[in-house]
Amino acid sequence: AQKGLEVALTDLQSAWNNVQHHTEEISSERLLVRRGQAFNITLYFRNRGFQPGLDNVIFMAETEDSVYLDSEPQRQEYVVNDYGFIYQGNKNWIRPCPWNYGQFEENIIDICLELLDKSLNFQTDPATDCALRGSPVYISRVVCAMINSNDDNGVLNGNWSENYLDGINPAEWTGSVAILKQWHATGCQPVRYGQCWVFAAIMCTVMRCLGIPTRVITNFDSGHDTDGNLIIDEYYDSTGRILENKKKDTVWNFHVWNECWMARKDLPPGYGGWQVLDATPQETSNGLYCCGPASVRAIKEGEVDLNYDTAFAFSMVNADCMSWLVYGGKEQKIHRETNTVGNFISTKSIQSNERDDITENYKYIEGSPQERQVFLKALQKLRAGRSEDPHHASTSMPLSEDSLRRLHMPSLQPSDVVQVSLKFQLLAPPHMGQDISFVLLALNMSFQFKDLKVNLSAQSLLHDGSPLLAFWQDTAFITLSPEEAKTHSCRIPYSQYSQYLSTDKLIRISALGEEKSSPEKILVDKIITLAYPGIIINVLGAAIVNQPLSIQVLFSNPLSEYVEDCVLTVEGSGLFKKQQRVLIGILKPQHRASITLETVPFKSGQRQIQANLRSNKFKDIKGYRNVYVDLRL
């Protein structure tokens, strides 16, 4: 009988396979293959040649692709693209923040695998954890909990205190690679500090690196409803100033999370596709700080009892807002808004630098019958869920016919009752370092005379809705003839707001108006984000792999005062081996400067350079430039 074959050498054909599997940017030395796609290996035998018909080689590898996305442009954007934009600001002024995801940079794959091994799941039961790693639902929950450090040695420490002296201000980061490498280099000590967009960006890097299609989503006016009643209560004083909230219900000016694409065999049919995952530590889920995966379609349909955390995700885009006036120890209801939460839900477009508005994936048109029906369905499911929960038994009230009718009908706003409308209008775009000029427009919609007293105030906000001190107040007495409109002009000088600003550069101006003959009060506000002139980046000459390239960076101090401790950071996957830090020192008032950096691009294709300038007075003057790198001259 002929001797069996002895394998002398196995050639995994890593370089060839990795190109076919779009992993050549990670490595050409190790085999990295994607699920559901063929690959080649060559076996060399020691004792004799392979004889077809006589010899059999059986190779078993079974994979099922539960994260398969059938559009090639979508795969390019959501798996392969290593840069993007994260939208910030407020709904009146949406600003793209450039970001270097860098999922194919050196060592990132190993850091992502280390992250899985550092999870509580692996530490407690390695065998079960490894057996479940083929499930995107499982992996996404593990990664989500590992991005924040609330339960474990996660990647990032969250900080919303405005005190970042022992770390880096979240607004300064421009990419994920520096954060993941620092976490790895310090023996998995959480990196200080992150806020929502940094958590979401790191999650995007890790998930794209692991081959799961992922995108970063921004929701403007995002609800954080802590008690699950789909109502966010906001409290105001008699000047219209927003008060620190006892219940911690808040509306974030913007909040950032992820969507990952996957099949959901654990849910009824039709709920696969994009899933919300929110790595920002807000509420616990099964005892851990992670949120999701919650099916986007389930959120749209109000199916809030489907796994995981769908009710919380639903409230972020759908909660109603109730305003209360607090004075003399009493609370007076001002009005209920059904359409303030969940606006301009945004993500980067496929293969372009434009913004995609995906609000319709999350909800029916505001004010439409379907939208109110879905809200009611969600509310009833939540109340049914609560009545089974002994902790909540006392609060479960059946929905009466009257409350159902009230929810269906848009409620009368105070301005309809008083028949006066108030509105703010900016006279010029608000630039950092300049005075803010605006008017209050008052319109009498009735045939009677109206006597108004209006209290105006301005205060800084954090992007999570937390109010800071009020720093400006004004009172206006306005008399309106029938159907008359009048304006009241206001100006807030830079010297008055400069020391009160948060890093988020958000100012909330508000007016609380009352008319002599009516007890109703009218509350209006406007959120302003102060803008900086951005950094300008010029690429000097053609960009070619392994050829020197000069990059010019132009920046300025936008303020009319000296700024100190200026640091410019520049990075870009495939262009710079690591983040470049340039110490600039002091910049004179309004001073413009330029520096030129030399680099050697080491990857071809579409690339992006991201830059940030920080000082003791501002933290996040950003800029970016897309560059196409050719393989040869």
XYZ file of C-alpha atoms in Angstrom:
633
model
C 0.000 0.000 0.000
C 1.142 3.464 -0.841
C 2.261 5.718 2.031
C 0.006 8.596 3.052
C 0.956 12.138 2.041
C 3.084 14.155 4.460
C 2.682 17.942 4.281
C 6.100 19.595 4.151
C 5.022 23.210 3.723
C 1.828 25.226 3.600
C 1.886 28.423 1.554
C -1.079 30.560 2.676
C -0.498 32.886 -0.338
C -1.093 35.797 2.049
C -0.071 38.553 -0.351
C -2.355 37.329 -3.175
C -5.315 36.396 -0.938
C -5.165 39.646 1.012
C -5.465 41.689 -2.195
C -8.531 39.634 -3.216
C -10.011 40.131 0.273
C -9.198 43.881 0.495
C -6.948 43.400 3.526
C -3.577 44.061 1.843
C -3.387 47.447 3.597
C -3.328 45.682 6.975
C -0.556 43.238 6.023
C 0.898 41.157 3.225
C 2.755 38.842 5.645
C -0.254 37.276 7.446
C -3.357 35.717 5.961
C -6.389 37.976 6.597
C -9.520 36.768 4.821
C -13.131 37.919 4.912
C -16.165 35.730 5.498
C -18.103 34.145 2.654
C -15.327 34.548 0.050
C -13.000 31.927 -1.511
C -9.220 31.964 -0.934
C -6.282 29.865 -2.184
C -3.602 27.969 -0.308
C -0.845 25.711 -1.678
C 0.316 22.523 0.055
C 3.789 21.084 -0.612
C 4.302 17.363 0.212
C 7.489 15.802 1.532
C 7.395 12.123 0.501
C 5.781 12.116 -2.961
C 3.597 14.029 -5.383
C -0.181 14.478 -5.071
C -2.042 11.932 -7.235
C -5.533 13.077 -8.356
C -8.118 10.322 -8.031
C -5.978 8.499 -5.482
C -5.316 11.181 -2.862
C -7.918 13.307 -1.104
C -7.173 16.498 0.813
C -10.084 17.650 2.939
C -9.988 21.221 4.203
C -12.844 22.389 6.422
C -13.637 26.053 6.926
C -17.231 27.109 7.231
C -18.211 30.756 7.418
C -21.551 32.433 7.058
C -21.528 36.115 6.198
C -24.101 37.679 8.504
C -22.738 41.179 7.814
C -22.919 40.952 4.009
C -23.659 44.245 2.259
C -24.371 43.703 -1.440
C -23.456 47.174 -2.753
C -19.772 47.575 -3.672
C -19.781 51.414 -3.171
C -21.290 50.873 0.293
C -18.660 48.250 1.137
C -15.939 50.668 0.008
C -17.346 53.446 2.227
C -18.378 51.498 5.331
C -15.613 48.863 5.545
C -12.618 50.118 3.551
C -12.659 53.934 3.798
C -10.276 55.024 6.555
C -11.348 58.658 6.910
C -14.618 60.525 7.178
C -16.559 63.367 8.773
C -18.390 63.514 12.078
C -21.101 66.179 12.169
C -21.179 68.598 15.109
C -22.505 72.079 15.966
C -26.263 72.543 16.180
C -29.217 72.075 13.843
C -28.940 75.654 12.516
C -25.209 75.288 11.848
C -24.021 71.753 11.038
C -20.242 71.459 10.930
C -18.232 68.514 9.547
C -15.324 67.485 11.763
C -12.695 65.538 9.748
C -11.600 62.203 11.285
C -8.849 59.667 10.642
C -10.327 56.200 11.355
C -7.090 54.484 10.297
C -8.431 50.927 10.640
C -5.636 49.552 8.384
C -2.749 51.297 10.131
C 0.086 49.264 11.636
C -0.867 47.175 14.703
C -4.506 48.327 14.712
C -5.825 44.816 13.961
C -3.823 43.425 16.905
C -5.085 46.183 19.189
C -8.680 45.379 18.142
C -8.149 41.681 18.961
C -6.518 42.669 22.280
C -9.630 44.736 22.999
C -11.793 41.603 22.621
C -9.443 39.687 24.966
C -9.603 42.444 27.592
C -13.421 42.357 27.712
C -15.183 41.119 30.842
C -16.779 38.385 28.695
C -13.421 36.887 27.679
C -11.936 37.342 31.179
C -14.879 35.467 32.751
C -15.331 32.680 30.197
C -12.804 32.599 27.320
C -14.189 29.456 25.665
C -17.763 30.750 25.379
C -16.554 34.205 24.323
C -14.440 32.773 21.475
C -17.281 30.474 20.373
C -19.588 33.503 20.069
C -17.154 35.706 18.141
C -18.772 34.737 14.838
C -21.933 36.597 15.908
C -21.964 40.303 14.973
C -24.741 40.947 17.535
C -22.504 39.553 20.280
C -19.272 41.179 19.045
C -20.908 44.591 18.643
C -22.139 44.524 22.259
C -18.698 43.479 23.532
C -16.912 46.200 21.541
C -19.525 48.790 22.535
C -18.887 48.112 26.252
C -15.097 48.106 25.730
C -14.944 51.543 24.079
C -15.935 53.282 27.336
C -14.153 52.484 30.602
C -17.151 52.506 32.945
C -17.087 48.756 33.666
C -13.683 47.601 32.474
C -10.279 48.705 31.194
C -11.996 50.200 28.166
C -10.351 52.503 25.663
C -11.682 55.909 26.743
C -12.593 57.801 29.876
C -15.629 60.036 29.361
C -15.471 63.569 30.776
C -18.076 66.341 30.473
C -16.756 68.509 33.316
C -14.831 71.073 31.228
C -11.768 70.210 33.340
C -9.301 68.215 31.239
C -5.980 69.226 32.835
C -4.868 65.615 33.432
C -5.639 64.500 29.874
C -6.594 65.754 26.417
C -9.686 67.838 25.749
C -12.036 65.619 23.662
C -12.359 68.419 21.079
C -8.647 68.215 20.208
C -8.570 64.679 18.784
C -8.582 64.275 14.981
C -8.293 60.490 14.699
C -8.634 57.080 16.350
C -5.129 55.693 15.769
C -3.359 57.856 18.394
C -5.991 56.888 20.989
C -5.899 53.126 20.302
C -2.070 53.102 20.234
C -1.897 55.021 23.538
C -4.356 52.568 25.140
C -2.207 49.639 23.973
C 1.130 51.246 24.916
C 0.048 51.999 28.504
C -1.014 48.409 29.218
C -4.695 49.110 28.432
C -5.149 52.130 30.712
C -8.210 54.148 29.586
C -7.202 57.211 27.554
C -8.340 60.592 28.875
C -10.721 62.000 27.548
C -13.623 61.243 25.238
C -17.109 62.548 24.558
C -19.796 61.068 22.305
C -18.140 61.644 18.909
C -14.806 60.207 20.109
C -16.515 57.049 21.470
C -18.379 56.620 18.153
C -15.245 57.228 16.054
C -13.217 54.604 17.952
C -16.120 52.144 17.664
C -16.189 52.798 13.888
C -12.446 52.096 13.584
C -12.652 48.821 15.536
C -15.763 47.536 13.733
C -14.464 48.418 10.236
C -11.161 46.772 11.143
C -13.060 43.604 12.145
C -14.899 43.717 8.793
C -18.330 44.856 10.011
C -19.829 47.684 7.883
C -20.115 50.715 10.187
C -20.940 54.400 9.939
C -20.993 57.329 12.366
C -24.359 59.056 12.930
C -25.114 62.474 14.431
C -28.562 63.282 15.830
C -29.275 66.979 16.447
C -31.447 67.777 19.509
C -30.996 64.276 20.869
C -33.229 63.150 23.739
C -31.812 61.627 26.908
C -34.897 60.387 28.712
C -33.736 58.794 31.966
C -37.092 57.534 33.255
C -38.469 55.938 30.086
C -41.737 57.936 29.811
C -40.792 59.477 26.410
C -41.112 62.960 27.921
C -38.131 65.182 28.607
C -38.871 67.839 31.206
C -36.989 71.125 30.943
C -37.110 73.764 33.682
C -36.725 77.529 33.209
C -36.581 80.523 35.542
C -38.434 83.809 35.013
C -35.630 85.199 32.801
C -35.971 82.246 30.414
C -32.713 80.753 31.647
C -32.594 76.929 31.567
C -32.044 75.359 35.002
C -29.974 72.346 36.055
C -32.401 69.444 35.822
C -33.291 67.438 38.921
C -34.152 64.287 36.918
C -31.175 64.568 34.571
C -33.499 64.453 31.541
C -31.750 66.533 28.869
C -31.790 67.358 25.192
C -28.261 67.128 23.784
C -27.561 69.719 21.053
C -26.059 66.839 19.171
C -25.276 63.253 20.048
C -23.191 60.806 18.030
C -23.555 57.030 17.769
C -22.856 54.244 15.252
C -24.832 52.090 12.878
C -23.493 48.615 12.075
C -24.902 46.452 9.276
C -25.882 42.894 10.249
C -28.508 40.180 10.007
C -30.707 39.831 13.125
C -31.631 36.127 13.376
C -32.563 36.834 17.012
C -35.432 39.147 15.906
C -38.562 38.621 13.772
C -37.897 38.876 9.984
C -37.384 42.371 8.569
C -35.314 43.901 11.367
C -31.825 43.168 9.981
C -29.758 45.870 8.246
C -28.539 48.974 10.067
C -28.433 48.694 13.873
C -27.839 51.494 16.398
C -24.852 51.003 18.724
C -24.038 53.771 21.187
C -20.725 53.443 23.048
C -21.181 56.669 25.042
C -21.793 55.632 28.660
C -25.317 56.951 29.355
C -27.409 54.094 30.761
C -26.600 50.462 31.582
C -27.842 47.551 29.458
C -27.921 44.114 31.157
C -25.683 45.688 33.806
C -23.023 47.000 31.396
C -22.551 50.422 29.847
C -23.377 49.594 26.253
C -26.382 50.368 24.083
C -27.606 48.265 21.159
C -27.686 46.750 18.674
C -31.151 48.288 18.189
C -32.704 47.817 14.752
C -33.213 51.168 12.994
C -36.377 49.788 11.407
C -37.704 48.748 14.839
C -37.098 52.333 16.042
C -39.063 53.705 13.072
C -41.963 51.319 13.715
C -42.046 51.888 17.498
C -41.208 48.223 18.252
C -39.467 49.271 21.461
C -39.644 45.836 23.104
C -37.215 44.260 20.590
C -33.602 43.677 21.702
C -31.420 45.582 22.475
C -32.145 48.955 24.143
C -34.597 49.944 21.400
C -36.714 52.000 23.833
C -33.725 54.168 24.796
C -32.728 54.612 21.134
C -36.366 55.478 20.277
C -36.432 58.234 22.915
C -33.214 59.780 21.526
C -35.012 60.588 18.261
C -38.660 60.832 19.375
C -39.242 61.996 22.956
C -41.626 64.923 23.523
C -40.372 68.002 25.386
C -42.270 69.566 28.277
C -41.246 73.067 29.407
C -41.853 74.210 32.991
C -41.475 77.658 34.527
C -40.092 77.548 38.073
C -40.765 80.525 40.351
C -41.552 81.012 44.032
C -41.113 77.265 44.629
C -43.892 76.418 42.134
C -43.809 74.839 38.665
C -46.042 76.144 35.863
C -46.343 74.167 32.615
C -45.441 76.379 29.639
C -45.943 74.000 26.686
C -45.373 70.551 25.206
C -43.349 70.271 22.001
C -43.736 67.103 19.941
C -41.213 67.871 17.231
C -38.113 69.315 18.907
C -36.207 66.045 19.449
C -34.409 64.198 16.631
C -33.502 66.519 13.755
C -31.187 66.336 10.739
C -29.917 62.829 11.527
C -26.660 62.889 9.542
C -23.855 60.720 8.220
C -21.168 61.109 5.557
C -22.388 60.337 2.022
C -21.021 57.344 0.109
C -17.840 58.215 -1.790
C -18.322 61.983 -1.424
C -17.691 64.697 1.159
C -21.376 65.648 1.349
C -23.716 65.092 4.297
C -26.487 62.491 3.980
C -29.707 63.201 5.885
C -31.117 59.854 7.061
C -33.857 61.139 9.411
C -36.526 59.245 7.430
C -34.831 55.917 8.324
C -35.599 56.655 11.969
C -39.076 58.177 11.900
C -42.108 59.103 9.855
C -42.529 62.794 9.000
C -43.010 64.886 12.163
C -46.671 65.683 12.733
C -47.890 62.982 10.313
C -50.577 60.543 11.565
C -48.105 57.612 11.283
C -45.554 59.435 13.436
C -48.063 60.010 16.278
C -49.368 56.420 15.936
C -45.850 55.011 16.284
C -45.279 57.262 19.315
C -48.470 55.939 20.933
C -47.555 52.327 20.129
C -44.135 52.840 21.751
C -45.694 54.522 24.802
C -48.209 51.689 25.284
C -45.492 49.030 24.944
C -43.349 50.881 27.490
C -46.238 51.170 29.956
C -47.152 47.506 29.493
C -43.523 46.601 30.167
C -43.494 48.729 33.290
C -46.647 47.280 34.805
C -44.926 43.857 34.784
C -41.920 45.378 36.570
C -42.531 45.518 40.358
C -40.313 48.630 40.675
C -42.598 50.593 38.373
C -45.975 49.152 39.341
C -47.183 52.354 40.981
C -46.545 54.525 37.915
C -48.326 52.454 35.275
C -51.461 54.319 34.265
C -53.681 53.078 31.441
C -53.900 55.543 28.549
C -57.284 57.234 28.791
C -59.296 58.253 25.714
C -58.606 61.868 26.650
C -54.824 61.456 26.802
C -54.882 59.556 23.504
C -56.798 62.405 21.907
C -54.368 64.935 23.374
C -51.417 63.039 21.931
C -53.044 62.932 18.495
C -53.944 66.624 18.459
C -51.140 69.152 18.226
C -51.543 71.059 21.505
C -52.235 74.810 21.405
C -48.998 76.688 21.977
C -48.926 79.754 24.285
C -48.270 81.996 21.261
C -51.612 80.799 19.757
C -53.444 81.699 22.967
C -51.770 85.104 23.453
C -51.769 85.640 19.674
C -48.263 87.044 19.760
C -45.259 85.385 18.161
C -41.649 85.929 19.259
C -38.621 84.921 17.207
C -34.854 85.496 17.280
C -32.901 86.429 14.172
C -29.116 86.736 13.887
C -27.911 89.822 12.020
C -24.544 88.303 11.083
C -22.918 84.858 11.293
C -21.531 84.529 14.827
C -17.721 84.490 14.636
C -15.488 83.788 17.598
C -13.882 86.975 18.874
C -16.637 89.239 17.496
C -19.755 90.696 19.120
C -23.006 88.765 18.630
C -25.746 90.925 17.067
C -29.348 89.766 16.847
C -32.925 91.000 17.040
C -36.057 89.746 18.735
C -39.009 89.904 16.317
C -42.402 90.409 17.969
C -45.562 90.029 15.885
C -49.113 90.772 17.030
C -51.424 88.269 15.312
C -54.653 89.765 16.753
C -56.857 92.839 16.238
C -56.211 94.061 19.827
C -53.382 96.135 21.276
C -50.761 94.032 23.100
C -48.467 95.122 25.929
C -45.473 92.811 26.292
C -42.774 92.471 28.898
C -39.925 90.245 27.674
C -37.007 88.979 29.790
C -33.969 88.088 27.678
C -30.900 86.149 28.751
C -27.858 84.354 27.344
C -25.944 81.433 28.831
C -23.324 78.933 27.728
C -24.247 75.288 27.214
C -22.386 72.021 26.934
C -23.342 69.922 23.900
C -25.057 67.433 26.254
C -27.552 70.173 27.170
C -26.042 70.992 30.593
C -26.528 74.699 31.305
C -23.671 76.922 32.483
C -23.947 80.379 34.076
C -26.048 83.118 32.488
C -23.785 86.060 31.585
C -26.134 88.512 29.844
C -29.633 89.797 30.616
C -31.963 92.396 29.180
C -35.615 93.395 29.562
C -37.750 94.758 26.734
C -41.165 96.465 26.982
C -42.896 96.229 23.615
C -46.288 97.745 22.738
C -47.887 96.367 19.593
C -50.811 97.800 17.625
C -53.176 95.273 15.942
C -51.181 93.088 13.478
C -48.030 95.156 14.054
C -44.484 93.723 14.014
C -41.575 95.278 15.930
C -37.926 94.367 16.470
C -35.844 94.752 19.600
C -32.094 94.904 18.860
C -29.539 93.151 21.075
C -25.762 92.925 21.141
C -23.526 90.724 23.319
C -19.916 91.985 23.256
C -17.027 89.482 22.986
C -15.617 90.834 26.261
C -18.835 89.743 27.968
C -19.069 86.166 26.627
C -15.405 85.194 26.155
C -14.662 83.936 29.672
C -17.992 82.064 29.936
C -17.667 79.891 26.828
C -17.399 76.103 27.005
C -15.259 74.123 24.540
C -18.483 73.427 22.637
C -18.764 77.201 21.902
C -22.543 76.972 22.323
C -24.561 79.958 23.516
C -28.283 79.797 24.170
C -30.233 83.045 23.923
C -33.763 82.962 25.282
C -36.761 85.207 25.757
C -39.651 84.713 28.162
C -42.528 87.009 27.256
C -45.802 87.797 29.021
C -48.720 89.941 27.945
C -50.512 92.137 30.500
C -53.958 90.611 30.018
C -52.972 86.911 29.870
C -51.427 84.442 32.355
C -49.802 82.501 29.462
C -46.046 82.844 28.997
C -44.216 82.567 25.673
C -40.770 80.989 25.653
C -38.447 81.136 22.638
C -34.787 80.343 22.339
C -32.015 80.029 19.799
C -28.792 78.067 20.030
C -25.732 79.740 18.512
C -22.421 78.027 17.779
C -19.482 80.408 17.454
C -17.431 79.669 14.349
C -13.671 79.831 13.770
C -11.904 80.325 10.450
C -10.564 76.853 9.574
C -7.042 75.672 8.838
C -6.131 75.650 5.143
C -3.975 72.769 3.861
C -2.228 72.890 0.466
C -0.444 69.940 -1.133
C 2.596 71.211 -3.060
C 3.148 69.074 -6.144
C 1.987 65.565 -7.100
C 1.491 62.923 -4.407
C 3.230 59.652 -5.361
C 3.919 56.556 -3.236
C 7.451 56.545 -1.743
C 8.228 60.016 -3.144
C 8.780 63.037 -0.833
C 5.765 65.360 -0.582
C 5.520 68.890 0.858
C 2.368 69.958 2.665
C 1.694 73.592 3.550
C -0.533 74.335 6.558
C -1.996 77.866 6.938
C -3.564 78.852 10.255
C -4.382 81.968 12.251
C -5.283 83.284 15.689
C -8.881 84.522 15.193
C -8.912 86.465 18.500
C -7.953 90.082 19.219
C -5.707 88.918 22.075
C -2.502 86.945 22.495
C -2.883 83.160 22.739
C -0.311 80.825 24.292
C 0.625 77.116 24.305
C -0.334 76.726 20.627
C 0.107 73.201 19.269
C -0.646 72.135 15.692
C -1.325 68.425 15.079
C -1.409 66.933 11.584
C -2.200 63.322 10.649
C -3.462 61.197 7.774
C -3.522 57.442 7.208
C -1.190 56.319 4.437
C 0.528 59.737 4.409
C 2.101 60.062 7.872
C 3.453 57.094 9.870
C 2.302 58.838 13.038
C 0.564 62.017 14.170
C 2.792 65.094 13.717
C 2.877 67.589 16.626
C 4.302 71.043 16.006
C 4.824 73.367 18.997
C 3.924 76.888 17.832
C 4.048 78.685 21.205
C 2.565 82.195 21.228
C 0.420 83.719 18.451
C -0.189 87.469 18.308
C -3.742 88.858 17.964
C -5.222 88.070 14.490
C -1.808 86.685 13.462
C -1.641 84.441 10.378
C 1.111 81.850 10.055
C 2.139 79.001 7.786
C 4.407 75.980 8.115
C 5.495 73.368 5.587
C 5.769 69.679 6.519
C 7.659 67.021 4.561
C 6.357 63.460 4.352
C 6.623 60.341 2.183
C 3.214 58.771 1.315
C 3.315 54.985 1.754
C -0.163 54.022 0.484
C -1.868 54.879 -2.799
C -5.452 55.943 -3.482
C -7.770 58.529 -1.941
C -6.326 59.857 1.343
C -7.119 62.672 3.768
C -4.974 65.002 5.887
C -6.556 66.166 9.177
C -5.221 69.114 11.219
C -6.056 70.720 14.571
C -4.776 73.889 16.255
C -5.176 74.318 19.989
C -4.139 77.055 22.435
C -4.940 78.199 25.958
C -8.001 80.077 24.578
C -9.404 77.656 21.959
C -9.053 73.904 21.468
C -10.350 72.822 18.115
C -9.602 74.889 15.051
C -9.794 72.155 12.392
C -8.925 71.703 8.745
C -8.632 68.902 6.202
C -7.560 68.213 2.632
C -8.289 65.181 0.461
C -5.286 63.950 -1.540
C -5.099 61.354 -4.302
C -1.820 59.411 -4.098
C -0.613 57.820 -7.358
C 1.400 54.594 -7.514
C 4.015 55.989 -9.891
C 4.907 59.052 -11.949
